[in-house]
Amino acid sequence: MTDNSLANEATGAADTSENQATATKTFTQEEVNAILARTKSQIEKKYASKYDDLGDPEELRQLKTEAEKRQQDQQLKRGEFEKTLQEMAAKKDAEISKRDSIIKEYKVNTPVLNAAAKYRAVNPDQVRSLLQPNLRLNSEGDVEIVDAKGAVRYTDTGAPLAVDDLVREFLDSNPHFVSAAPATTNTQSNVGRGGTSNKVDITKLDMKSPEDRKLYAQYRKASGLA
């Protein structure tokens, strides 16, 4: 091998070593940090530009918080409104129940007691209790006499059966509920006010009158019926 060949080979080896050194160049920490910072900035700019029209992020968070609070307030108000409706419905039901109770007292209970006393029932209250399943108020507030199946009963003439008819029919079918001695204007009782003796004709008592109901209660007590 000639000297020139050796020189050329040495020069080629030196060039290869230099190229490899250039290809494997390393970066300092400062250079790495600078590259990362540039990359982060580019990414932020790329995505932030899409939301520029929405305004300040802090303002958006505030708007979201206010919207959630308004929704909560509306839910609370809706709950209070529903509670108020329930209270009003309960109050209305109570008033209806009270009204129906008063109507029933004067259209059902009192007429039955009057009829029972009229037809000399031994215990009008018992008769009233026994006849309760056969008496009801319709939607118009009128009394209806019904059978065991709930069907309205009528007389032979086609008229609705009345309370008086029902009581008389019951006592005719159950004579043991009728007093043996007929009541007359001479029927006497030890019932009285202040210890005095009074004549009481229970067939003439008006059960709508508080005073007559009191006399009837005293009569039953004095007769040993209470």
C-alpha atoms as an extended CHARMM CRD file, in Angstrom:
* protein
*
       226  EXT
         1         1  MET       CA              0.0000000000        0.0000000000        0.0000000000  PROA      1               0.0000000000
         2         2  THR       CA              1.4020000000        3.4200000000       -0.9350000000  PROA      2               0.0000000000
         3         3  ASP       CA              1.7490000000        6.3610000000        1.3710000000  PROA      3               0.0000000000
         4         4  ASN       CA             -0.9530000000        8.2380000000       -0.5380000000  PROA      4               0.0000000000
         5         5  SER       CA             -3.4360000000        5.4290000000        0.0350000000  PROA      5               0.0000000000
         6         6  LEU       CA             -2.7510000000        5.3910000000        3.7420000000  PROA      6               0.0000000000
         7         7  ALA       CA             -3.2530000000        9.1540000000        3.9440000000  PROA      7               0.0000000000
         8         8  ASN       CA             -6.5880000000        9.0150000000        2.1150000000  PROA      8               0.0000000000
         9         9  GLU       CA             -7.8180000000        6.2140000000        4.3280000000  PROA      9               0.0000000000
        10        10  ALA       CA             -6.9250000000        8.1730000000        7.4650000000  PROA      10              0.0000000000
        11        11  THR       CA             -8.7080000000       11.2510000000        6.1620000000  PROA      11              0.0000000000
        12        12  GLY       CA            -11.9030000000        9.2660000000        5.4170000000  PROA      12              0.0000000000
        13        13  ALA       CA            -11.8800000000        7.7680000000        8.8720000000  PROA      13              0.0000000000
        14        14  ALA       CA            -11.5820000000       11.2250000000       10.4280000000  PROA      14              0.0000000000
        15        15  ASP       CA            -14.5310000000       12.5430000000        8.3670000000  PROA      15              0.0000000000
        16        16  THR       CA            -16.7220000000        9.6130000000        9.4400000000  PROA      16              0.0000000000
        17        17  SER       CA            -15.9350000000       10.2030000000       13.1100000000  PROA      17              0.0000000000
        18        18  GLU       CA            -16.8250000000       13.8870000000       12.7590000000  PROA      18              0.0000000000
        19        19  ASN       CA            -20.1670000000       13.1030000000       11.0790000000  PROA      19              0.0000000000
        20        20  GLN       CA            -21.0690000000       10.6110000000       13.8150000000  PROA      20              0.0000000000
        21        21  ALA       CA            -20.2050000000       13.1710000000       16.4760000000  PROA      21              0.0000000000
        22        22  THR       CA            -22.5070000000       15.6830000000       14.7580000000  PROA      22              0.0000000000
        23        23  ALA       CA            -25.3800000000       13.1320000000       14.4790000000  PROA      23              0.0000000000
        24        24  THR       CA            -25.2070000000       12.2550000000       18.1720000000  PROA      24              0.0000000000
        25        25  LYS       CA            -25.1980000000       15.8260000000       19.4300000000  PROA      25              0.0000000000
        26        26  THR       CA            -26.6390000000       16.1980000000       22.9670000000  PROA      26              0.0000000000
        27        27  PHE       CA            -28.7370000000       19.0850000000       24.4190000000  PROA      27              0.0000000000
        28        28  THR       CA            -28.2340000000       20.8670000000       27.6620000000  PROA      28              0.0000000000
        29        29  GLN       CA            -31.0570000000       21.0650000000       30.2510000000  PROA      29              0.0000000000
        30        30  GLU       CA            -31.6260000000       24.6870000000       29.3710000000  PROA      30              0.0000000000
        31        31  GLU       CA            -32.1130000000       23.7860000000       25.7210000000  PROA      31              0.0000000000
        32        32  VAL       CA            -34.5650000000       20.9950000000       26.6120000000  PROA      32              0.0000000000
        33        33  ASN       CA            -36.5840000000       23.3610000000       28.8390000000  PROA      33              0.0000000000
        34        34  ALA       CA            -36.7000000000       25.9400000000       26.0660000000  PROA      34              0.0000000000
        35        35  ILE       CA            -37.9880000000       23.3540000000       23.5750000000  PROA      35              0.0000000000
        36        36  LEU       CA            -40.7030000000       22.1740000000       25.9880000000  PROA      36              0.0000000000
        37        37  ALA       CA            -41.7790000000       25.7400000000       26.7410000000  PROA      37              0.0000000000
        38        38  ARG       CA            -42.1190000000       26.5300000000       23.0320000000  PROA      38              0.0000000000
        39        39  THR       CA            -44.1320000000       23.3380000000       22.4880000000  PROA      39              0.0000000000
        40        40  LYS       CA            -46.4900000000       24.0980000000       25.4180000000  PROA      40              0.0000000000
        41        41  SER       CA            -47.0310000000       27.6450000000       24.2010000000  PROA      41              0.0000000000
        42        42  GLN       CA            -47.8750000000       26.4570000000       20.7110000000  PROA      42              0.0000000000
        43        43  ILE       CA            -50.4080000000       23.9340000000       22.0450000000  PROA      43              0.0000000000
        44        44  GLU       CA            -52.0730000000       26.5050000000       24.3190000000  PROA      44              0.0000000000
        45        45  LYS       CA            -52.3910000000       28.9830000000       21.4880000000  PROA      45              0.0000000000
        46        46  LYS       CA            -53.8050000000       26.3330000000       19.1880000000  PROA      46              0.0000000000
        47        47  TYR       CA            -56.6380000000       25.2970000000       21.5660000000  PROA      47              0.0000000000
        48        48  ALA       CA            -57.2390000000       28.6020000000       23.3300000000  PROA      48              0.0000000000
        49        49  SER       CA            -58.0630000000       30.2730000000       20.0320000000  PROA      49              0.0000000000
        50        50  LYS       CA            -61.1390000000       28.0310000000       19.6760000000  PROA      50              0.0000000000
        51        51  TYR       CA            -62.7050000000       29.4860000000       22.8820000000  PROA      51              0.0000000000
        52        52  ASP       CA            -61.7730000000       33.1470000000       22.4800000000  PROA      52              0.0000000000
        53        53  ASP       CA            -65.4100000000       34.0550000000       21.7130000000  PROA      53              0.0000000000
        54        54  LEU       CA            -66.6090000000       32.6060000000       25.0310000000  PROA      54              0.0000000000
        55        55  GLY       CA            -64.8970000000       35.2190000000       27.1150000000  PROA      55              0.0000000000
        56        56  ASP       CA            -62.9800000000       34.9860000000       30.3670000000  PROA      56              0.0000000000
        57        57  PRO       CA            -62.9090000000       31.4370000000       31.8860000000  PROA      57              0.0000000000
        58        58  GLU       CA            -63.4140000000       32.8900000000       35.3700000000  PROA      58              0.0000000000
        59        59  GLU       CA            -66.5080000000       34.6980000000       34.1570000000  PROA      59              0.0000000000
        60        60  LEU       CA            -67.7960000000       31.4380000000       32.6660000000  PROA      60              0.0000000000
        61        61  ARG       CA            -67.3450000000       29.6450000000       35.9910000000  PROA      61              0.0000000000
        62        62  GLN       CA            -69.2480000000       32.4360000000       37.7530000000  PROA      62              0.0000000000
        63        63  LEU       CA            -72.1140000000       32.1800000000       35.2680000000  PROA      63              0.0000000000
        64        64  LYS       CA            -72.2610000000       28.4110000000       35.7680000000  PROA      64              0.0000000000
        65        65  THR       CA            -72.3580000000       28.8220000000       39.5700000000  PROA      65              0.0000000000
        66        66  GLU       CA            -75.1980000000       31.3660000000       39.3350000000  PROA      66              0.0000000000
        67        67  ALA       CA            -77.1810000000       29.1050000000       36.9830000000  PROA      67              0.0000000000
        68        68  GLU       CA            -76.8540000000       26.1680000000       39.3790000000  PROA      68              0.0000000000
        69        69  LYS       CA            -77.9970000000       28.3650000000       42.2940000000  PROA      69              0.0000000000
        70        70  ARG       CA            -81.0520000000       29.5460000000       40.3360000000  PROA      70              0.0000000000
        71        71  GLN       CA            -81.9300000000       25.9380000000       39.5720000000  PROA      71              0.0000000000
        72        72  GLN       CA            -81.6630000000       25.0140000000       43.2530000000  PROA      72              0.0000000000
        73        73  ASP       CA            -83.8580000000       27.9820000000       44.2390000000  PROA      73              0.0000000000
        74        74  GLN       CA            -86.4640000000       26.9420000000       41.6730000000  PROA      74              0.0000000000
        75        75  GLN       CA            -86.4620000000       23.3930000000       43.0190000000  PROA      75              0.0000000000
        76        76  LEU       CA            -86.9610000000       24.6940000000       46.5640000000  PROA      76              0.0000000000
        77        77  LYS       CA            -89.8210000000       26.9550000000       45.4630000000  PROA      77              0.0000000000
        78        78  ARG       CA            -91.4040000000       24.0910000000       43.5380000000  PROA      78              0.0000000000
        79        79  GLY       CA            -91.1510000000       21.8780000000       46.6200000000  PROA      79              0.0000000000
        80        80  GLU       CA            -92.7520000000       24.5630000000       48.8140000000  PROA      80              0.0000000000
        81        81  PHE       CA            -95.5130000000       25.0600000000       46.2430000000  PROA      81              0.0000000000
        82        82  GLU       CA            -96.2550000000       21.3270000000       46.1600000000  PROA      82              0.0000000000
        83        83  LYS       CA            -96.2960000000       21.2700000000       49.9590000000  PROA      83              0.0000000000
        84        84  THR       CA            -98.7490000000       24.1860000000       49.9730000000  PROA      84              0.0000000000
        85        85  LEU       CA           -100.9740000000       22.3640000000       47.4870000000  PROA      85              0.0000000000
        86        86  GLN       CA           -100.9490000000       19.2580000000       49.6870000000  PROA      86              0.0000000000
        87        87  GLU       CA           -101.8680000000       21.3080000000       52.7610000000  PROA      87              0.0000000000
        88        88  MET       CA           -104.6940000000       23.0140000000       50.8590000000  PROA      88              0.0000000000
        89        89  ALA       CA           -105.9750000000       19.6500000000       49.6090000000  PROA      89              0.0000000000
        90        90  ALA       CA           -105.8870000000       18.2060000000       53.1420000000  PROA      90              0.0000000000
        91        91  LYS       CA           -107.7400000000       21.2530000000       54.4890000000  PROA      91              0.0000000000
        92        92  LYS       CA           -110.3460000000       20.9760000000       51.7540000000  PROA      92              0.0000000000
        93        93  ASP       CA           -110.8260000000       17.2560000000       52.4610000000  PROA      93              0.0000000000
        94        94  ALA       CA           -111.2790000000       18.0200000000       56.1560000000  PROA      94              0.0000000000
        95        95  GLU       CA           -113.8840000000       20.6990000000       55.3760000000  PROA      95              0.0000000000
        96        96  ILE       CA           -115.7390000000       18.3310000000       53.0360000000  PROA      96              0.0000000000
        97        97  SER       CA           -115.6700000000       15.6010000000       55.6740000000  PROA      97              0.0000000000
        98        98  LYS       CA           -117.0190000000       18.0180000000       58.2930000000  PROA      98              0.0000000000
        99        99  ARG       CA           -119.7500000000       19.2130000000       55.9330000000  PROA      99              0.0000000000
       100       100  ASP       CA           -120.7450000000       15.6480000000       55.0610000000  PROA      100             0.0000000000
       101       101  SER       CA           -120.8370000000       14.7760000000       58.7520000000  PROA      101             0.0000000000
       102       102  ILE       CA           -123.2180000000       17.6610000000       59.4720000000  PROA      102             0.0000000000
       103       103  ILE       CA           -125.4300000000       16.7880000000       56.5020000000  PROA      103             0.0000000000
       104       104  LYS       CA           -125.4920000000       13.1560000000       57.5730000000  PROA      104             0.0000000000
       105       105  GLU       CA           -126.4560000000       14.1210000000       61.1140000000  PROA      105             0.0000000000
       106       106  TYR       CA           -129.4990000000       16.1210000000       60.0180000000  PROA      106             0.0000000000
       107       107  LYS       CA           -130.5260000000       14.1310000000       56.9550000000  PROA      107             0.0000000000
       108       108  VAL       CA           -129.8240000000       10.6030000000       58.1670000000  PROA      108             0.0000000000
       109       109  ASN       CA           -129.2460000000       10.1980000000       61.8870000000  PROA      109             0.0000000000
       110       110  THR       CA           -131.8760000000       12.6130000000       63.1790000000  PROA      110             0.0000000000
       111       111  PRO       CA           -134.6830000000       11.4000000000       60.8480000000  PROA      111             0.0000000000
       112       112  VAL       CA           -133.9420000000        7.7810000000       61.8060000000  PROA      112             0.0000000000
       113       113  LEU       CA           -134.0970000000        8.6260000000       65.5290000000  PROA      113             0.0000000000
       114       114  ASN       CA           -137.3370000000       10.5570000000       65.0360000000  PROA      114             0.0000000000
       115       115  ALA       CA           -138.9170000000        7.6890000000       63.0940000000  PROA      115             0.0000000000
       116       116  ALA       CA           -137.7080000000        5.1120000000       65.6180000000  PROA      116             0.0000000000
       117       117  ALA       CA           -139.2430000000        7.1160000000       68.4690000000  PROA      117             0.0000000000
       118       118  LYS       CA           -142.3860000000        7.6260000000       66.4290000000  PROA      118             0.0000000000
       119       119  TYR       CA           -142.8280000000        3.8710000000       65.9470000000  PROA      119             0.0000000000
       120       120  ARG       CA           -142.0390000000        3.1510000000       69.6220000000  PROA      120             0.0000000000
       121       121  ALA       CA           -138.6020000000        1.5660000000       69.2270000000  PROA      121             0.0000000000
       122       122  VAL       CA           -137.2080000000        0.3860000000       72.5480000000  PROA      122             0.0000000000
       123       123  ASN       CA           -133.7650000000        1.7380000000       71.6490000000  PROA      123             0.0000000000
       124       124  PRO       CA           -133.7780000000        4.2670000000       68.7690000000  PROA      124             0.0000000000
       125       125  ASP       CA           -129.9760000000        4.5660000000       68.8460000000  PROA      125             0.0000000000
       126       126  GLN       CA           -129.6240000000        0.8420000000       68.2860000000  PROA      126             0.0000000000
       127       127  VAL       CA           -132.0710000000        0.9920000000       65.4040000000  PROA      127             0.0000000000
       128       128  ARG       CA           -130.0540000000        3.8250000000       63.8790000000  PROA      128             0.0000000000
       129       129  SER       CA           -126.8270000000        1.8120000000       64.1320000000  PROA      129             0.0000000000
       130       130  LEU       CA           -128.4120000000       -1.2690000000       62.5860000000  PROA      130             0.0000000000
       131       131  LEU       CA           -129.8270000000        0.6970000000       59.6540000000  PROA      131             0.0000000000
       132       132  GLN       CA           -126.6190000000        2.6180000000       58.8660000000  PROA      132             0.0000000000
       133       133  PRO       CA           -125.5360000000        0.2180000000       56.0530000000  PROA      133             0.0000000000
       134       134  ASN       CA           -128.8640000000        0.8640000000       54.2910000000  PROA      134             0.0000000000
       135       135  LEU       CA           -128.5370000000        4.6460000000       54.2810000000  PROA      135             0.0000000000
       136       136  ARG       CA           -126.2760000000        6.8800000000       52.2220000000  PROA      136             0.0000000000
       137       137  LEU       CA           -126.0250000000       10.3790000000       50.8070000000  PROA      137             0.0000000000
       138       138  ASN       CA           -125.8480000000       10.7490000000       47.0310000000  PROA      138             0.0000000000
       139       139  SER       CA           -123.8110000000       13.3380000000       45.1290000000  PROA      139             0.0000000000
       140       140  GLU       CA           -126.6390000000       15.8780000000       45.5200000000  PROA      140             0.0000000000
       141       141  GLY       CA           -126.6710000000       15.4170000000       49.2920000000  PROA      141             0.0000000000
       142       142  ASP       CA           -130.0150000000       13.5840000000       49.3360000000  PROA      142             0.0000000000
       143       143  VAL       CA           -130.6520000000       10.4620000000       51.4020000000  PROA      143             0.0000000000
       144       144  GLU       CA           -130.9330000000        7.1730000000       49.5550000000  PROA      144             0.0000000000
       145       145  ILE       CA           -132.1730000000        3.8570000000       50.9270000000  PROA      145             0.0000000000
       146       146  VAL       CA           -130.1610000000        0.9720000000       49.4570000000  PROA      146             0.0000000000
       147       147  ASP       CA           -130.2740000000       -2.8100000000       49.6470000000  PROA      147             0.0000000000
       148       148  ALA       CA           -127.4500000000       -5.1710000000       50.5860000000  PROA      148             0.0000000000
       149       149  LYS       CA           -125.9440000000       -4.8180000000       47.0950000000  PROA      149             0.0000000000
       150       150  GLY       CA           -125.9930000000       -1.0100000000       47.1890000000  PROA      150             0.0000000000
       151       151  ALA       CA           -128.9240000000       -0.5920000000       44.7810000000  PROA      151             0.0000000000
       152       152  VAL       CA           -131.4200000000        2.1790000000       45.5040000000  PROA      152             0.0000000000
       153       153  ARG       CA           -134.7260000000        0.8670000000       46.7980000000  PROA      153             0.0000000000
       154       154  TYR       CA           -138.1620000000        2.0520000000       45.6300000000  PROA      154             0.0000000000
       155       155  THR       CA           -141.7170000000        1.7050000000       46.9130000000  PROA      155             0.0000000000
       156       156  ASP       CA           -144.4680000000       -0.1460000000       45.0630000000  PROA      156             0.0000000000
       157       157  THR       CA           -145.5000000000        3.1610000000       43.4990000000  PROA      157             0.0000000000
       158       158  GLY       CA           -142.0000000000        3.7200000000       42.0790000000  PROA      158             0.0000000000
       159       159  ALA       CA           -141.0070000000        6.4590000000       44.5050000000  PROA      159             0.0000000000
       160       160  PRO       CA           -137.6430000000        6.2320000000       46.3170000000  PROA      160             0.0000000000
       161       161  LEU       CA           -138.0070000000        4.5880000000       49.7240000000  PROA      161             0.0000000000
       162       162  ALA       CA           -137.9210000000        7.1560000000       52.5360000000  PROA      162             0.0000000000
       163       163  VAL       CA           -136.2350000000        6.9790000000       55.9370000000  PROA      163             0.0000000000
       164       164  ASP       CA           -139.6090000000        6.7130000000       57.6430000000  PROA      164             0.0000000000
       165       165  ASP       CA           -140.5160000000        3.7540000000       55.3960000000  PROA      165             0.0000000000
       166       166  LEU       CA           -137.2450000000        1.9780000000       56.1770000000  PROA      166             0.0000000000
       167       167  VAL       CA           -137.6190000000        2.3540000000       59.9450000000  PROA      167             0.0000000000
       168       168  ARG       CA           -141.2440000000        1.2000000000       59.9250000000  PROA      168             0.0000000000
       169       169  GLU       CA           -140.3550000000       -1.7840000000       57.7500000000  PROA      169             0.0000000000
       170       170  PHE       CA           -137.4990000000       -2.7320000000       60.0690000000  PROA      170             0.0000000000
       171       171  LEU       CA           -139.6080000000       -2.5090000000       63.2270000000  PROA      171             0.0000000000
       172       172  ASP       CA           -142.4680000000       -4.4510000000       61.6140000000  PROA      172             0.0000000000
       173       173  SER       CA           -139.9900000000       -7.2130000000       60.7510000000  PROA      173             0.0000000000
       174       174  ASN       CA           -138.3490000000       -7.0780000000       64.1810000000  PROA      174             0.0000000000
       175       175  PRO       CA           -141.1430000000       -6.5650000000       66.7380000000  PROA      175             0.0000000000
       176       176  HSD       CA           -138.7970000000       -7.3200000000       69.6430000000  PROA      176             0.0000000000
       177       177  PHE       CA           -137.2840000000       -3.8610000000       69.0130000000  PROA      177             0.0000000000
       178       178  VAL       CA           -140.6960000000       -2.2560000000       69.6640000000  PROA      178             0.0000000000
       179       179  SER       CA           -141.9010000000       -1.1620000000       73.0950000000  PROA      179             0.0000000000
       180       180  ALA       CA           -144.7760000000       -3.2890000000       74.3990000000  PROA      180             0.0000000000
       181       181  ALA       CA           -146.6590000000       -0.3350000000       75.8870000000  PROA      181             0.0000000000
       182       182  PRO       CA           -147.8180000000        2.2410000000       73.3360000000  PROA      182             0.0000000000
       183       183  ALA       CA           -146.6210000000        5.7590000000       73.9730000000  PROA      183             0.0000000000
       184       184  THR       CA           -149.3660000000        8.3330000000       74.5910000000  PROA      184             0.0000000000
       185       185  THR       CA           -149.5790000000       11.8710000000       75.8470000000  PROA      185             0.0000000000
       186       186  ASN       CA           -150.1360000000       10.3510000000       79.3000000000  PROA      186             0.0000000000
       187       187  THR       CA           -146.8260000000        8.4890000000       79.2390000000  PROA      187             0.0000000000
       188       188  GLN       CA           -144.9460000000        9.6850000000       82.2950000000  PROA      188             0.0000000000
       189       189  SER       CA           -141.3170000000        9.6520000000       83.1590000000  PROA      189             0.0000000000
       190       190  ASN       CA           -139.3000000000       10.6850000000       86.1470000000  PROA      190             0.0000000000
       191       191  VAL       CA           -137.2180000000       12.7730000000       83.7900000000  PROA      191             0.0000000000
       192       192  GLY       CA           -137.2150000000       16.4070000000       84.8470000000  PROA      192             0.0000000000
       193       193  ARG       CA           -135.2700000000       19.5170000000       85.4980000000  PROA      193             0.0000000000
       194       194  GLY       CA           -134.2490000000       20.2480000000       89.0500000000  PROA      194             0.0000000000
       195       195  GLY       CA           -135.8360000000       17.0460000000       90.3510000000  PROA      195             0.0000000000
       196       196  THR       CA           -139.3610000000       17.8110000000       89.1080000000  PROA      196             0.0000000000
       197       197  SER       CA           -141.4480000000       15.2500000000       87.2730000000  PROA      197             0.0000000000
       198       198  ASN       CA           -142.4160000000       15.8940000000       83.6290000000  PROA      198             0.0000000000
       199       199  LYS       CA           -144.6730000000       14.1920000000       81.1150000000  PROA      199             0.0000000000
       200       200  VAL       CA           -142.7110000000       13.2120000000       78.0060000000  PROA      200             0.0000000000
       201       201  ASP       CA           -144.1880000000       11.9520000000       74.7540000000  PROA      201             0.0000000000
       202       202  ILE       CA           -141.1110000000       10.7460000000       72.8930000000  PROA      202             0.0000000000
       203       203  THR       CA           -143.0810000000       10.4670000000       69.6670000000  PROA      203             0.0000000000
       204       204  LYS       CA           -143.3890000000       14.2290000000       69.6500000000  PROA      204             0.0000000000
       205       205  LEU       CA           -139.7480000000       14.9960000000       70.3230000000  PROA      205             0.0000000000
       206       206  ASP       CA           -137.8480000000       16.8130000000       67.5880000000  PROA      206             0.0000000000
       207       207  MET       CA           -134.3590000000       15.3640000000       67.4380000000  PROA      207             0.0000000000
       208       208  LYS       CA           -133.1670000000       18.4770000000       65.6210000000  PROA      208             0.0000000000
       209       209  SER       CA           -133.7440000000       20.4170000000       68.8430000000  PROA      209             0.0000000000
       210       210  PRO       CA           -130.9000000000       20.2200000000       71.3790000000  PROA      210             0.0000000000
       211       211  GLU       CA           -133.4510000000       20.5360000000       74.1860000000  PROA      211             0.0000000000
       212       212  ASP       CA           -135.5640000000       17.6630000000       72.8710000000  PROA      212             0.0000000000
       213       213  ARG       CA           -132.4680000000       15.4990000000       72.3940000000  PROA      213             0.0000000000
       214       214  LYS       CA           -131.5730000000       16.2210000000       75.9970000000  PROA      214             0.0000000000
       215       215  LEU       CA           -135.0800000000       15.2180000000       77.1210000000  PROA      215             0.0000000000
       216       216  TYR       CA           -134.8360000000       12.0420000000       75.0820000000  PROA      216             0.0000000000
       217       217  ALA       CA           -131.4580000000       11.1850000000       76.6750000000  PROA      217             0.0000000000
       218       218  GLN       CA           -132.9480000000       11.7540000000       80.1400000000  PROA      218             0.0000000000
       219       219  TYR       CA           -135.9590000000        9.6410000000       79.2030000000  PROA      219             0.0000000000
       220       220  ARG       CA           -133.7450000000        6.7450000000       78.1210000000  PROA      220             0.0000000000
       221       221  LYS       CA           -131.6900000000        7.0100000000       81.3000000000  PROA      221             0.0000000000
       222       222  ALA       CA           -134.7750000000        7.1000000000       83.5180000000  PROA      222             0.0000000000
       223       223  SER       CA           -136.2590000000        4.1460000000       81.6330000000  PROA      223             0.0000000000
       224       224  GLY       CA           -133.1230000000        2.1140000000       82.0830000000  PROA      224             0.0000000000
       225       225  LEU       CA           -132.3820000000        2.1220000000       78.3350000000  PROA      225             0.0000000000
       226       226  ALA       CA           -129.1310000000        4.0430000000       78.4710000000  PROA      226             0.0000000000
